[in-house]
Coordinates of C-alpha atoms in Angstrom, one line a residue:
M21 CA -18.6 14.5 55.3
S22 CA -16.9 12.1 53.3
V23 CA -18.7 11.1 50.0
D24 CA -18.8 7.6 51.6
G25 CA -21.3 9.2 54.2
W26 CA -19.0 9.2 57.1
N27 CA -15.6 10.8 58.5
T28 CA -14.5 8.6 60.7
V29 CA -14.5 4.6 61.1
L30 CA -13.1 1.8 63.7
V31 CA -11.8 -1.3 62.1
L32 CA -11.7 -3.7 64.5
G33 CA -10.9 -7.6 63.8
G34 CA -8.4 -10.5 65.3
I35 CA -5.1 -11.5 64.6
R36 CA -5.0 -12.5 60.6
S37 CA -8.7 -11.1 60.2
G38 CA -8.5 -9.2 57.2
K39 CA -8.8 -5.8 59.0
S40 CA -6.0 -4.3 57.6
E41 CA -7.1 -5.1 53.7
F42 CA -10.7 -3.9 54.9
A43 CA -9.5 -0.6 56.0
E44 CA -7.2 -0.1 53.1
S45 CA -10.3 -0.9 50.7
L46 CA -12.2 1.8 52.7
V47 CA -9.9 4.3 51.0
A48 CA -9.0 3.0 47.8
D49 CA -10.8 5.3 46.3
A50 CA -8.7 8.4 47.7
P51 CA -6.5 10.0 45.2
T52 CA -3.9 10.7 48.2
V53 CA -3.6 8.9 51.8
R54 CA -1.1 9.7 54.5
Y55 CA -1.0 6.1 56.2
V56 CA -0.1 6.7 60.0
A57 CA 2.2 3.7 61.2
T58 CA 1.9 3.2 65.1
A59 CA 4.4 0.2 65.7
A60 CA 7.9 0.6 66.2
D61 CA 9.7 -1.2 64.0
A62 CA 11.4 -4.6 64.3
P63 CA 13.9 -5.8 66.7
A64 CA 17.0 -7.1 64.7
D65 CA 16.1 -10.5 66.1
D66 CA 12.4 -10.6 65.1
A67 CA 12.3 -11.5 61.7
E68 CA 8.6 -12.7 61.8
W69 CA 7.7 -9.3 63.2
A70 CA 9.9 -7.6 60.5
A71 CA 7.9 -10.0 57.8
R72 CA 4.8 -8.5 58.8
L73 CA 6.1 -4.7 58.6
A74 CA 7.3 -5.3 55.0
A75 CA 3.8 -7.4 54.0
H76 CA 1.9 -4.2 55.1
R77 CA 4.8 -1.7 53.5
A78 CA 4.5 -3.7 50.1
R79 CA 0.6 -3.1 50.0
R80 CA 0.6 0.4 50.1
P81 CA 0.1 2.0 46.8
E82 CA 3.1 4.7 45.5
T83 CA 0.5 7.4 45.9
W84 CA 0.4 7.0 49.8
T85 CA 2.8 8.8 52.1
T86 CA 3.6 7.0 55.4
E87 CA 4.3 9.0 58.7
E88 CA 5.4 7.5 61.8
T89 CA 4.6 8.3 65.6
A90 CA 6.3 5.3 67.4
A91 CA 8.7 8.0 68.6
D92 CA 6.1 9.6 70.4
P93 CA 2.8 8.0 70.8
R94 CA 1.2 11.4 72.2
R95 CA 1.6 12.9 68.9
L96 CA -1.0 10.6 67.1
A97 CA -3.7 12.9 68.6
D98 CA -1.8 16.0 67.1
V99 CA -1.5 14.3 63.7
I100 CA -5.3 13.3 63.4
A101 CA -6.4 16.7 64.8
S102 CA -4.3 18.9 62.0
A103 CA -5.5 16.8 59.0
G104 CA -7.5 18.8 57.0
P105 CA -11.2 18.2 55.3
N106 CA -9.8 17.2 51.8
E107 CA -7.2 14.7 53.5
T108 CA -7.5 10.8 54.0
L109 CA -5.7 9.8 56.8
L110 CA -5.4 5.4 57.7
V111 CA -3.8 4.5 61.3
D112 CA -3.0 1.1 61.5
D113 CA -3.2 0.2 63.9
L114 CA -4.2 1.2 67.8
G115 CA -2.8 -1.9 69.0
G116 CA 1.0 -0.6 68.2
W117 CA 0.1 2.5 69.6
V118 CA -0.8 0.9 72.9
T119 CA 2.0 -1.0 72.7
V120 CA 4.8 1.7 72.4
L121 CA 2.5 4.2 75.0
L122 CA 3.1 1.3 77.3
D123 CA 6.6 0.9 76.8
P124 CA 9.0 2.2 80.2
A125 CA 10.5 4.7 77.7
H126 CA 7.3 6.5 77.7
Q127 CA 6.4 5.8 81.4
P128 CA 5.4 7.4 83.6
A129 CA 2.1 9.0 81.8
D130 CA -1.2 9.4 82.4
D131 CA -2.6 6.6 80.1
T132 CA -6.3 7.6 80.5
A133 CA -5.6 11.3 79.7
T134 CA -3.7 10.5 76.6
I135 CA -6.6 8.1 75.7
A136 CA -9.0 10.7 76.2
E137 CA -6.9 13.6 73.9
L138 CA -6.9 10.9 71.1
A139 CA -10.6 10.3 71.2
A140 CA -11.3 14.0 71.0
A141 CA -9.1 14.6 68.7
V142 CA -10.7 11.7 66.3
R143 CA -14.0 13.1 67.6
A144 CA -13.0 16.7 66.0
C145 CA -11.7 15.4 62.9
T146 CA -12.5 16.8 59.8
A147 CA -10.6 14.4 57.7
R148 CA -11.8 11.5 56.3
L149 CA -10.0 8.9 58.9
V150 CA -9.9 5.1 59.1
L151 CA -8.1 3.2 62.1
V152 CA -7.3 -0.2 62.7
S153 CA -7.4 -1.8 65.9
P154 CA -7.0 -5.2 67.4
E155 CA -9.9 -6.6 69.5
V156 CA -9.2 -8.2 72.3
G157 CA -12.4 -8.4 74.3
L158 CA -12.9 -11.9 73.1
S159 CA -9.4 -13.3 74.5
L160 CA -8.5 -14.8 77.8
V161 CA -7.4 -12.9 80.7
P162 CA -3.7 -12.8 80.2
T163 CA -1.5 -14.2 83.0
T164 CA 1.0 -11.7 83.3
P165 CA 0.6 -8.2 84.8
L166 CA 1.9 -6.6 81.5
G167 CA -0.2 -8.6 79.3
R168 CA -3.2 -7.5 81.6
A169 CA -2.1 -4.0 81.6
F170 CA -2.0 -4.1 77.6
T171 CA -5.3 -5.6 77.1
D172 CA -6.7 -3.0 79.7
A173 CA -5.5 0.2 77.8
L174 CA -6.3 -1.2 74.4
G175 CA -9.8 -2.4 75.7
A176 CA -10.2 1.6 77.0
A177 CA -8.7 2.8 73.7
N178 CA -11.1 0.8 71.4
R179 CA -14.0 1.9 73.8
A180 CA -13.0 5.4 73.3
V181 CA -12.4 5.6 69.7
A182 CA -15.5 3.6 69.0
D183 CA -17.9 6.1 70.8
A184 CA -15.9 8.9 68.8
C185 CA -16.1 7.7 65.4
D186 CA -18.9 7.6 63.0
A187 CA -19.1 3.8 62.3
V188 CA -17.6 1.1 64.0
V189 CA -17.1 -2.4 61.8
L190 CA -16.0 -5.6 62.9
V191 CA -13.7 -7.9 60.6
V192 CA -14.1 -11.7 61.4
A193 CA -12.5 -14.3 58.9
G194 CA -12.1 -11.6 56.1
Q195 CA -16.0 -10.8 56.6
A196 CA -16.9 -7.2 57.9
A197 CA -20.0 -6.8 60.2
W198 CA -21.0 -3.1 60.7
L199 CA -21.9 -2.3 64.5
K200 CA -22.2 0.8 64.2
P201 CA -23.6 2.5 61.7
G202 CA -23.9 6.6 61.7
A203 CA -27.0 8.4 61.9
A204 CA -29.1 8.2 59.0
Q205 CA -30.1 12.0 57.2
P206 CA -33.5 12.4 56.0
G207 CA -34.4 12.3 52.4
V208 CA -32.3 11.1 49.5
V209 CA -29.5 10.7 47.6
P210 CA -29.7 14.3 45.2
A211 CA -29.4 13.5 41.6
Q212 CA -25.9 14.7 40.1
A213 CA -25.2 15.5 37.0
G214 CA -23.1 13.7 34.9
P215 CA -23.8 11.1 31.9
A216 CA -26.6 9.6 30.9
P217 CA -28.3 7.6 33.2
V218 CA -28.7 3.3 32.7
T219 CA -32.2 3.2 31.8
S220 CA -34.5 0.0 31.2
T221 CA -36.0 -0.2 27.5
A222 CA -38.3 -2.7 26.7
R223 CA -41.5 -3.4 24.3
P224 CA -44.7 -2.6 26.0
A225 CA -46.7 -5.9 26.6
T226 CA -50.7 -5.7 27.4
G227 CA -52.6 -8.8 28.8
P228 CA -51.3 -11.8 30.1
T229 CA -47.0 -12.0 31.2
G230 CA -45.0 -15.3 31.4
A231 CA -46.0 -18.6 30.3
A232 CA -49.6 -17.1 29.7
A233 CA -48.2 -14.6 27.5
A234 CA -46.4 -16.7 25.4
A235 CA -49.2 -19.0 25.0
T236 CA -51.3 -16.6 23.9
T237 CA -49.1 -14.1 21.7
G238 CA -46.9 -16.7 20.6
G239 CA -43.8 -14.4 21.6
P240 CA -42.0 -14.1 25.2
A241 CA -43.7 -11.6 27.7
V242 CA -41.6 -8.0 27.7
V243 CA -41.1 -6.2 30.7
P244 CA -43.1 -2.8 30.0
E245 CA -41.0 0.4 29.4
P246 CA -40.6 2.5 32.2
A247 CA -40.8 6.0 32.0
P248 CA -37.6 8.2 30.8
G249 CA -34.8 7.4 33.2
V250 CA -36.7 5.4 35.5
P251 CA -36.0 1.4 35.7
A252 CA -38.9 -1.2 34.8
G253 CA -41.4 -1.8 37.5
V254 CA -40.3 1.3 39.7
P255 CA -42.6 4.3 40.3
A256 CA -41.7 7.5 39.2
E257 CA -39.8 9.7 41.5
P258 CA -40.3 13.3 42.8
A259 CA -38.5 15.7 41.0
G260 CA -35.0 16.4 41.9
T261 CA -34.5 12.9 42.9
A262 CA -32.0 10.3 41.0
W263 CA -33.4 7.3 39.3
A264 CA -30.2 6.0 41.2
A265 CA -31.4 6.6 44.6
P266 CA -30.5 3.9 47.4
T267 CA -32.5 1.3 47.6
M268 CA -33.8 0.1 51.2
A269 CA -32.2 -3.2 51.1
L270 CA -28.6 -2.0 51.2
P271 CA -26.3 -1.4 53.7
M272 CA -26.5 1.6 55.7
V273 CA -23.7 3.8 56.4
A274 CA -23.9 7.0 58.3
T275 CA -25.8 9.5 55.8
G276 CA -27.8 6.6 53.6
L277 CA -27.4 3.3 51.7
V278 CA -24.5 2.4 49.9
I279 CA -22.8 -0.5 48.0
Q280 CA -19.6 -1.1 49.4
P281 CA -17.1 -3.7 49.9
G282 CA -17.6 -6.6 52.6
M283 CA -21.0 -6.4 52.7
E284 CA -23.3 -9.4 54.6
L285 CA -25.6 -10.8 52.2
P286 CA -27.2 -14.1 52.7
M287 CA -25.9 -17.8 51.9
P288 CA -27.8 -20.2 50.3
D289 CA -29.3 -23.1 53.0
E290 CA -26.2 -25.2 54.1
Y291 CA -27.9 -28.3 54.6
A292 CA -30.3 -28.7 52.1
G293 CA -28.4 -29.0 49.0
P294 CA -26.8 -32.1 50.7
Q295 CA -30.1 -33.5 51.8
A296 CA -31.2 -33.0 48.3
I297 CA -28.1 -34.9 46.8
E298 CA -28.7 -37.6 49.5
R299 CA -32.1 -38.0 48.7
L300 CA -31.2 -38.4 44.7
A301 CA -29.7 -41.8 45.3
T302 CA -32.9 -43.2 47.1
L303 CA -35.1 -42.6 43.9
D304 CA -36.8 -45.2 42.0
V305 CA -35.1 -44.9 39.2
P306 CA -33.3 -47.5 36.6
G307 CA -30.0 -46.7 35.9
A308 CA -27.3 -44.8 37.7
G309 CA -29.3 -41.4 37.9
L310 CA -29.3 -37.8 37.2
G311 CA -25.3 -38.0 36.8
A312 CA -23.5 -34.3 36.3
L313 CA -27.1 -33.4 36.9
E314 CA -27.6 -33.7 39.9
R315 CA -25.7 -30.1 40.6
V316 CA -28.4 -28.5 39.3
V317 CA -30.6 -30.6 42.1
G318 CA -28.2 -29.2 44.9
F319 CA -28.1 -25.6 43.9
A320 CA -32.1 -25.4 43.5
A321 CA -32.3 -27.2 46.9
A322 CA -29.9 -24.8 48.9
T323 CA -31.4 -21.4 47.0
Q324 CA -35.0 -23.1 47.6
G325 CA -34.4 -23.9 51.6
T326 CA -35.7 -27.4 50.5
A327 CA -34.4 -31.0 50.1
T328 CA -37.2 -31.2 47.4
P329 CA -36.8 -28.3 45.4
A330 CA -39.6 -27.5 42.7
P331 CA -38.9 -26.3 38.9
W332 CA -38.3 -22.9 38.4
G333 CA -41.6 -21.0 37.1
S334 CA -41.1 -17.5 36.5
V335 CA -37.8 -16.7 34.6
R336 CA -36.8 -13.4 33.6
V337 CA -33.7 -12.6 30.9
L338 CA -31.9 -9.3 31.8
L339 CA -30.0 -9.0 28.5
L340 CA -27.7 -5.4 29.0
H341 CA -26.7 -3.5 26.2
G342 CA -23.9 -1.1 26.1
D343 CA -21.2 -0.9 23.6
H344 CA -17.5 -0.6 24.4
L345 CA -15.9 1.5 22.4
G346 CA -12.1 1.3 20.8
G347 CA -9.7 -1.4 20.5
A348 CA -12.3 -4.1 22.5
A349 CA -14.7 -3.6 19.7
A350 CA -12.4 -4.7 16.8
G351 CA -13.7 -7.2 14.4
T352 CA -17.5 -6.0 14.8
V353 CA -19.8 -4.8 12.8
D354 CA -21.2 -1.5 13.5
G355 CA -24.7 -0.9 15.0
E356 CA -24.9 -5.3 15.4
S357 CA -25.4 -5.3 18.9
A358 CA -27.9 -2.5 18.7
R359 CA -29.9 -4.4 16.2
R360 CA -29.8 -7.6 18.3
A361 CA -31.2 -5.4 21.1
R362 CA -34.2 -3.9 18.9
Q363 CA -34.8 -7.4 17.9
A364 CA -35.3 -8.8 21.3
R365 CA -37.6 -5.7 22.0
A366 CA -39.6 -6.7 19.4
G367 CA -40.1 -10.5 20.7
K368 CA -38.4 -12.0 17.3
G369 CA -34.7 -13.7 16.7
V370 CA -33.6 -16.5 18.7
L371 CA -33.7 -15.5 21.9
A372 CA -37.3 -14.1 22.1
R373 CA -38.2 -17.4 20.1
L374 CA -37.0 -19.7 23.1
A375 CA -38.3 -17.3 25.7
A376 CA -41.5 -17.6 24.3
E377 CA -41.2 -21.7 24.7
N378 CA -39.8 -21.2 28.2
G379 CA -42.5 -19.0 28.8
A380 CA -39.8 -16.4 30.2
D381 CA -39.8 -12.7 30.2
V382 CA -37.2 -10.6 28.3
Q383 CA -36.0 -7.1 29.9
V384 CA -33.5 -5.1 27.6
V385 CA -31.0 -3.1 29.8
E386 CA -29.3 -0.1 28.3
T387 CA -26.3 0.7 29.8
P388 CA -23.7 3.5 29.5
A389 CA -21.3 3.3 26.3
S390 CA -17.9 2.3 27.9
A391 CA -15.0 4.8 26.8
P392 CA -11.8 3.3 25.3
M393 CA -10.4 1.3 28.1
E394 CA -6.5 1.9 26.6
D395 CA -6.7 5.4 27.0
E396 CA -9.0 6.1 29.9
P397 CA -11.4 5.0 32.7
T398 CA -14.5 3.5 30.8
L399 CA -16.5 4.7 33.6
T400 CA -16.9 7.9 36.1
G401 CA -16.8 7.2 39.5
Q402 CA -20.3 8.4 39.7
Q403 CA -21.7 6.2 36.6
V404 CA -19.9 3.3 38.6
E405 CA -22.5 3.5 41.7
E406 CA -25.3 4.3 39.5
A407 CA -25.1 1.5 37.6
L408 CA -24.7 -0.6 40.6
R409 CA -27.5 0.6 42.2
H410 CA -29.3 0.2 39.1
G411 CA -28.4 -3.2 38.7
W412 CA -29.7 -3.7 42.4
R413 CA -32.8 -2.4 42.0
L414 CA -33.2 -4.7 38.4
A415 CA -32.6 -7.7 40.8
E416 CA -35.5 -6.3 43.5
E417 CA -38.1 -5.9 40.7
A418 CA -37.9 -9.3 39.3
A419 CA -38.0 -10.6 43.1
D420 CA -41.1 -8.5 43.6
A421 CA -42.5 -9.4 40.5
G422 CA -42.0 -13.6 41.7
V423 CA -39.4 -14.3 39.4
H424 CA -37.9 -17.7 40.7
L425 CA -34.4 -17.6 38.4
L426 CA -32.6 -14.6 36.3
V427 CA -30.7 -15.6 33.3
L428 CA -28.1 -13.0 32.5
G429 CA -26.3 -11.9 29.4
A430 CA -25.3 -9.5 27.2
C431 CA -25.3 -8.1 23.6
G432 CA -22.8 -5.3 23.4
A433 CA -19.7 -4.8 21.2
G434 CA -16.4 -5.4 23.1
T435 CA -17.8 -7.0 25.8
E436 CA -15.4 -10.2 25.6
A437 CA -12.3 -7.8 25.5
A438 CA -14.2 -5.8 28.5
A439 CA -14.3 -9.3 30.7
A440 CA -10.7 -10.3 29.7
A441 CA -9.2 -7.1 31.3
V442 CA -11.3 -7.6 34.4
L443 CA -10.0 -11.3 34.7
A444 CA -6.8 -9.9 34.3
A445 CA -7.0 -7.5 36.6
T446 CA -8.9 -9.7 39.3
A447 CA -7.0 -13.2 38.6
G448 CA -3.7 -12.5 37.3
A449 CA -5.0 -14.1 33.7
E450 CA -2.9 -13.6 30.8
T451 CA -4.7 -11.7 28.0
P452 CA -4.3 -13.8 25.1
A453 CA -5.4 -17.2 27.2
V454 CA -8.9 -15.2 28.0
L455 CA -9.8 -13.9 24.9
G456 CA -11.6 -16.0 22.7
R457 CA -10.6 -15.9 18.7
V458 CA -13.2 -13.2 16.6
V459 CA -15.3 -14.5 14.4
T460 CA -17.0 -12.8 11.4
G461 CA -20.5 -12.4 10.4
S462 CA -19.5 -15.1 7.4
G463 CA -18.3 -17.4 10.1
E464 CA -14.3 -16.8 9.1
I465 CA -12.0 -16.0 11.3
D466 CA -10.4 -12.6 12.0
D467 CA -7.0 -12.7 13.5
A468 CA -6.2 -9.2 12.8
A469 CA -9.3 -7.9 15.1
W470 CA -7.8 -10.5 17.6
M471 CA -4.7 -8.7 18.0
R472 CA -6.6 -5.2 18.1
R473 CA -8.4 -6.5 21.1
C474 CA -5.7 -8.0 22.5
A475 CA -3.3 -4.9 22.1
A476 CA -6.4 -2.5 23.8
V477 CA -6.4 -4.8 27.1
R478 CA -3.0 -4.8 26.9
D479 CA -2.7 -0.7 26.9
A480 CA -5.5 -0.8 29.4
L481 CA -3.6 -2.9 32.0
H482 CA -0.2 -1.1 31.5
R483 CA -2.4 2.5 32.1
T484 CA -3.6 1.1 35.2
R485 CA -1.1 -1.0 36.5
R486 CA -0.5 1.8 39.2
S487 CA -4.2 1.9 40.1
P488 CA -5.9 0.1 43.0
R489 CA -7.6 -2.9 42.1
G490 CA -10.6 -2.7 44.3
A491 CA -14.0 -3.8 42.9
K492 CA -15.4 0.0 41.8
D493 CA -11.8 0.7 40.7
V494 CA -11.8 -2.2 38.3
L495 CA -15.2 -1.3 37.1
A496 CA -14.5 2.1 36.4
E497 CA -11.0 1.4 34.8
L498 CA -11.6 -1.6 32.8
G499 CA -15.3 -3.3 33.2
G500 CA -17.6 -0.6 31.9
G501 CA -21.6 -0.3 32.3
D502 CA -22.6 -3.7 31.1
V503 CA -20.4 -5.4 34.0
A504 CA -20.9 -2.4 36.3
V505 CA -25.0 -3.0 36.1
A506 CA -24.5 -6.8 36.0
T507 CA -22.4 -6.6 39.0
G508 CA -25.0 -5.0 40.9
V509 CA -27.8 -7.7 39.3
L510 CA -25.8 -10.1 41.0
L511 CA -25.4 -8.4 44.3
G512 CA -29.0 -7.4 44.7
A513 CA -30.3 -11.1 43.4
T514 CA -28.0 -12.4 46.4
A515 CA -29.7 -10.0 48.9
R516 CA -33.2 -10.9 47.7
R517 CA -32.2 -15.1 47.6
L518 CA -32.8 -15.0 43.8
P519 CA -30.6 -17.7 41.6
V520 CA -29.2 -16.2 38.4
M521 CA -27.6 -18.3 35.5
L522 CA -24.9 -16.7 34.0
D523 CA -24.6 -16.7 30.3
G524 CA -21.3 -15.4 28.7
P525 CA -18.1 -13.5 29.6
V526 CA -20.0 -10.4 31.0
G527 CA -22.0 -12.4 33.8
V528 CA -18.6 -14.0 34.8
A529 CA -16.8 -10.9 34.7
A530 CA -19.1 -9.4 37.0
A531 CA -19.3 -12.6 39.3
M532 CA -15.3 -12.2 39.8
V533 CA -15.6 -8.1 40.9
S534 CA -18.5 -9.0 43.1
R535 CA -16.2 -11.2 45.2
D536 CA -14.8 -8.3 46.5
L537 CA -18.3 -6.5 47.6
A538 CA -20.3 -9.5 48.6
G539 CA -18.5 -12.8 48.5
Q540 CA -21.7 -14.5 48.9
A541 CA -22.8 -13.4 46.0
R542 CA -21.2 -16.5 43.8
H543 CA -23.1 -18.9 45.6
W544 CA -26.2 -17.9 44.2
C545 CA -24.8 -18.2 41.0
L546 CA -25.6 -21.1 38.1
L547 CA -23.3 -21.6 34.8
A548 CA -25.6 -23.6 32.2
D549 CA -22.7 -24.2 29.8
H550 CA -19.3 -22.5 28.9
R551 CA -20.0 -22.2 25.0
G552 CA -16.0 -23.0 24.9
D553 CA -15.4 -19.6 25.9
P554 CA -11.7 -19.1 27.5
A555 CA -12.6 -16.3 29.9
V556 CA -16.0 -18.1 30.9
R557 CA -13.7 -21.5 31.6
L558 CA -11.2 -19.5 33.4
A559 CA -13.7 -17.6 35.6
A560 CA -15.8 -20.5 36.5
D561 CA -12.8 -22.0 37.6
V562 CA -11.7 -19.3 39.7
L563 CA -15.3 -18.9 41.1
G564 CA -15.9 -22.9 41.6
L565 CA -18.8 -22.8 39.3
T566 CA -18.9 -26.3 37.6
P567 CA -20.7 -26.2 33.9
L568 CA -24.1 -28.5 34.1
L569 CA -23.4 -29.0 30.2
D570 CA -20.3 -29.4 27.7
V571 CA -22.4 -28.8 24.4
R572 CA -21.0 -25.6 23.1
L573 CA -24.2 -23.5 22.7
D574 CA -23.4 -20.4 20.8
L575 CA -27.0 -18.8 20.2
G576 CA -26.2 -15.3 22.0
E577 CA -26.0 -14.8 25.2
G578 CA -29.4 -15.2 27.4
A579 CA -30.5 -17.9 24.6
N580 CA -28.0 -20.3 25.6
A581 CA -29.4 -20.5 29.3
L582 CA -32.7 -20.9 27.9
A583 CA -31.9 -23.7 25.6
A584 CA -30.4 -25.9 28.4
L585 CA -33.4 -24.6 30.8
P586 CA -36.2 -27.0 29.8
L587 CA -33.7 -30.0 30.5
L588 CA -32.9 -29.0 34.1
R589 CA -36.7 -27.6 34.8
S590 CA -37.1 -31.8 33.8
V591 CA -34.4 -32.5 36.2
L592 CA -36.1 -30.8 38.8
A593 CA -39.3 -31.9 38.3
L594 CA -38.4 -35.9 38.4
A595 CA -36.1 -35.4 41.4
A596 CA -39.1 -34.3 43.1
A597 CA -41.7 -36.5 41.8
L598 CA -40.0 -39.7 41.6
P599 CA -40.9 -42.1 44.8
T600 CA -38.2 -43.9 46.6
R601 CA -36.8 -47.4 45.4
P602 CA -39.0 -50.2 47.4
A603 CA -36.6 -52.2 49.6
P604 CA -35.3 -56.0 48.2
G605 CA -38.2 -58.1 48.9
D606 CA -40.8 -55.6 49.2
D607 CA -44.2 -57.4 47.5
E608 CA -45.6 -54.6 45.0
E609 CA -48.3 -56.5 43.5
G610 CA -50.5 -56.3 46.9
D611 CA -49.6 -52.7 47.6
E612 CA -52.7 -50.3 47.4
P613 CA -52.6 -48.0 44.6
E614 CA -51.4 -44.6 45.7
P615 CA -53.8 -41.6 45.8
G616 CA -54.7 -40.0 42.7
D617 CA -53.8 -43.6 40.9
D618 CA -56.2 -44.3 38.2
T619 CA -57.3 -48.3 39.2
D620 CA -59.7 -48.1 36.0
E621 CA -56.5 -47.4 33.4
P622 CA -56.7 -49.9 30.4
D623 CA -53.7 -52.3 30.1
F624 CA -51.8 -51.9 27.2
R625 CA -49.6 -55.2 27.7
E626 CA -49.3 -57.4 24.8
P627 CA -52.0 -60.1 25.1
E628 CA -50.8 -63.7 25.7
P629 CA -50.7 -65.7 22.3
A630 CA -53.7 -67.7 21.8
G631 CA -53.0 -71.7 22.3
P632 CA -54.9 -74.8 21.3
G633 CA -57.0 -74.8 24.2
P634 CA -59.6 -73.3 25.5
T635 CA -60.2 -70.2 26.6
S636 CA -62.5 -71.1 29.5
T637 CA -61.2 -70.2 33.2
E638 CA -62.1 -73.8 34.1
P639 CA -58.9 -76.1 34.0
A640 CA -58.4 -77.9 30.6
A641 CA -58.9 -81.5 30.1
E642 CA -56.2 -83.9 29.9
P643 CA -55.4 -84.8 26.4
V644 CA -56.8 -88.1 25.5
D645 CA -55.0 -90.5 22.7
P646 CA -57.3 -92.0 19.7
S647 CA -57.5 -95.2 21.8
G648 CA -59.7 -93.5 24.5
R649 CA -56.4 -94.0 27.2
R650 CA -55.2 -91.0 29.0
A651 CA -52.0 -89.3 28.0
G652 CA -49.7 -90.2 30.8

């Protein structure tokens, strides 16, 4: 059984659906892969087919080996059957295999028996095996005998192999839908030895929480501290289970619940957002309206599923604390990040003050320290899995607690360099262009520290130049603990339809990584301000996130978002409460008062200036001149 819970998986998909790329991502963590190519070489006059084959070859890492079966299609079953339990095989694809099988050069042959032999080999295979095949069941019946023979044979092969595999996934337009999860094994994932797990810590609070706590205590509500090794709000688990045990909201593959590439998570309501924007044009406002802040109304409408979204009530700040060692932290003061984390737990400092004013909870999350990226991977594979699951569970806990909006920030040393490395790996960014200047505590610019950070990122990218660029690979090699936990938070929040406001480079780096795990996650993210940070600006452009403000606040991650939150809440409150503009010509003076209007409300208008005439309501007498005649 493989580490992901399956031995064999069949990846189906149409032409240009992304099935091959998805299959390659499933084995990207294997140290070596034996790539079994089934298609025959392209004819000399078919440049397009030759280009396709060349593209497939170019994607294969240098650590992979290639084996050809086109000369004898019956040998594919032997290759699979002879593979050992420590091997990883990728067969791409069964369409090419059937094409060669039906070639007159290999006829006459018993195609049915050959397909049965292949299915038997797959069923008995002890290696980790991924097979790719075109899905032809949705196409029209071909008009030629050879075309019908191909679709019939490939359809039979797909059915036989799918029945033999542990799992089957269909890839459509780059999105994966798991058709056949394997049988779940009882129990939970056992605890594994390794570095210290990620834990959440916060100052215990008694009495009311949220806005009530802020009102009664004068400080922000802080999530209670959990038992050691257990995330906040999660009951203690029985002995022998890990804090990172899978959550039931995760997709299932074979032995359990895992975070994997191509997850299908929910999208915001595609109709509510545009409807809310259209409604804003009808509101009775004296000016041009909300301007750029219309976007926050559209975002809130889509994530709440209504054209009249309500202001976010309960807000929780997740402040991730985990230092990056080595050159990434050049120019930082030793112990400063830990002091900021202690300050937030104690309800002091800028973040705590703004949280109190907004009635927000603050939860400080401790993440593993990240090893020097220039020398070695920042995390082990086990730590990445634990961090992703822990982040997912943090989002689940928030949703279960009734939180309406998450604010995601970080306070560790070296986070800017880690985010720059992630952007360089995922978006091809140049390190100096996305790594901001280093400013000391006294406000001076430290160019020497900036150059050391750039050198650390450069050396890390050189060290990993031949490594896979899958999401988990990037987190392990470059991202570190805080980016990994933040990625899990975004995925878990997406699964629970919980919007997240990003604040700082760690959040946007996590959003970049989450694209390979679930492309829907970025649609649940909101960016209040880019702070003038080059990494945040680039990532926002790639992700399609337009900052709502451009005031370049730099109060610390989390605090910047909270400073903008009252304005965003006011915008949502106005959009929900304002009436529509009356039609031209409507007589509003005779309108009946709306329900709830106070008709006895005093009139604060300035009184008319008193004239020389009488104040009686009777008509005034016409003026008379001294001769007694009425004035004309």
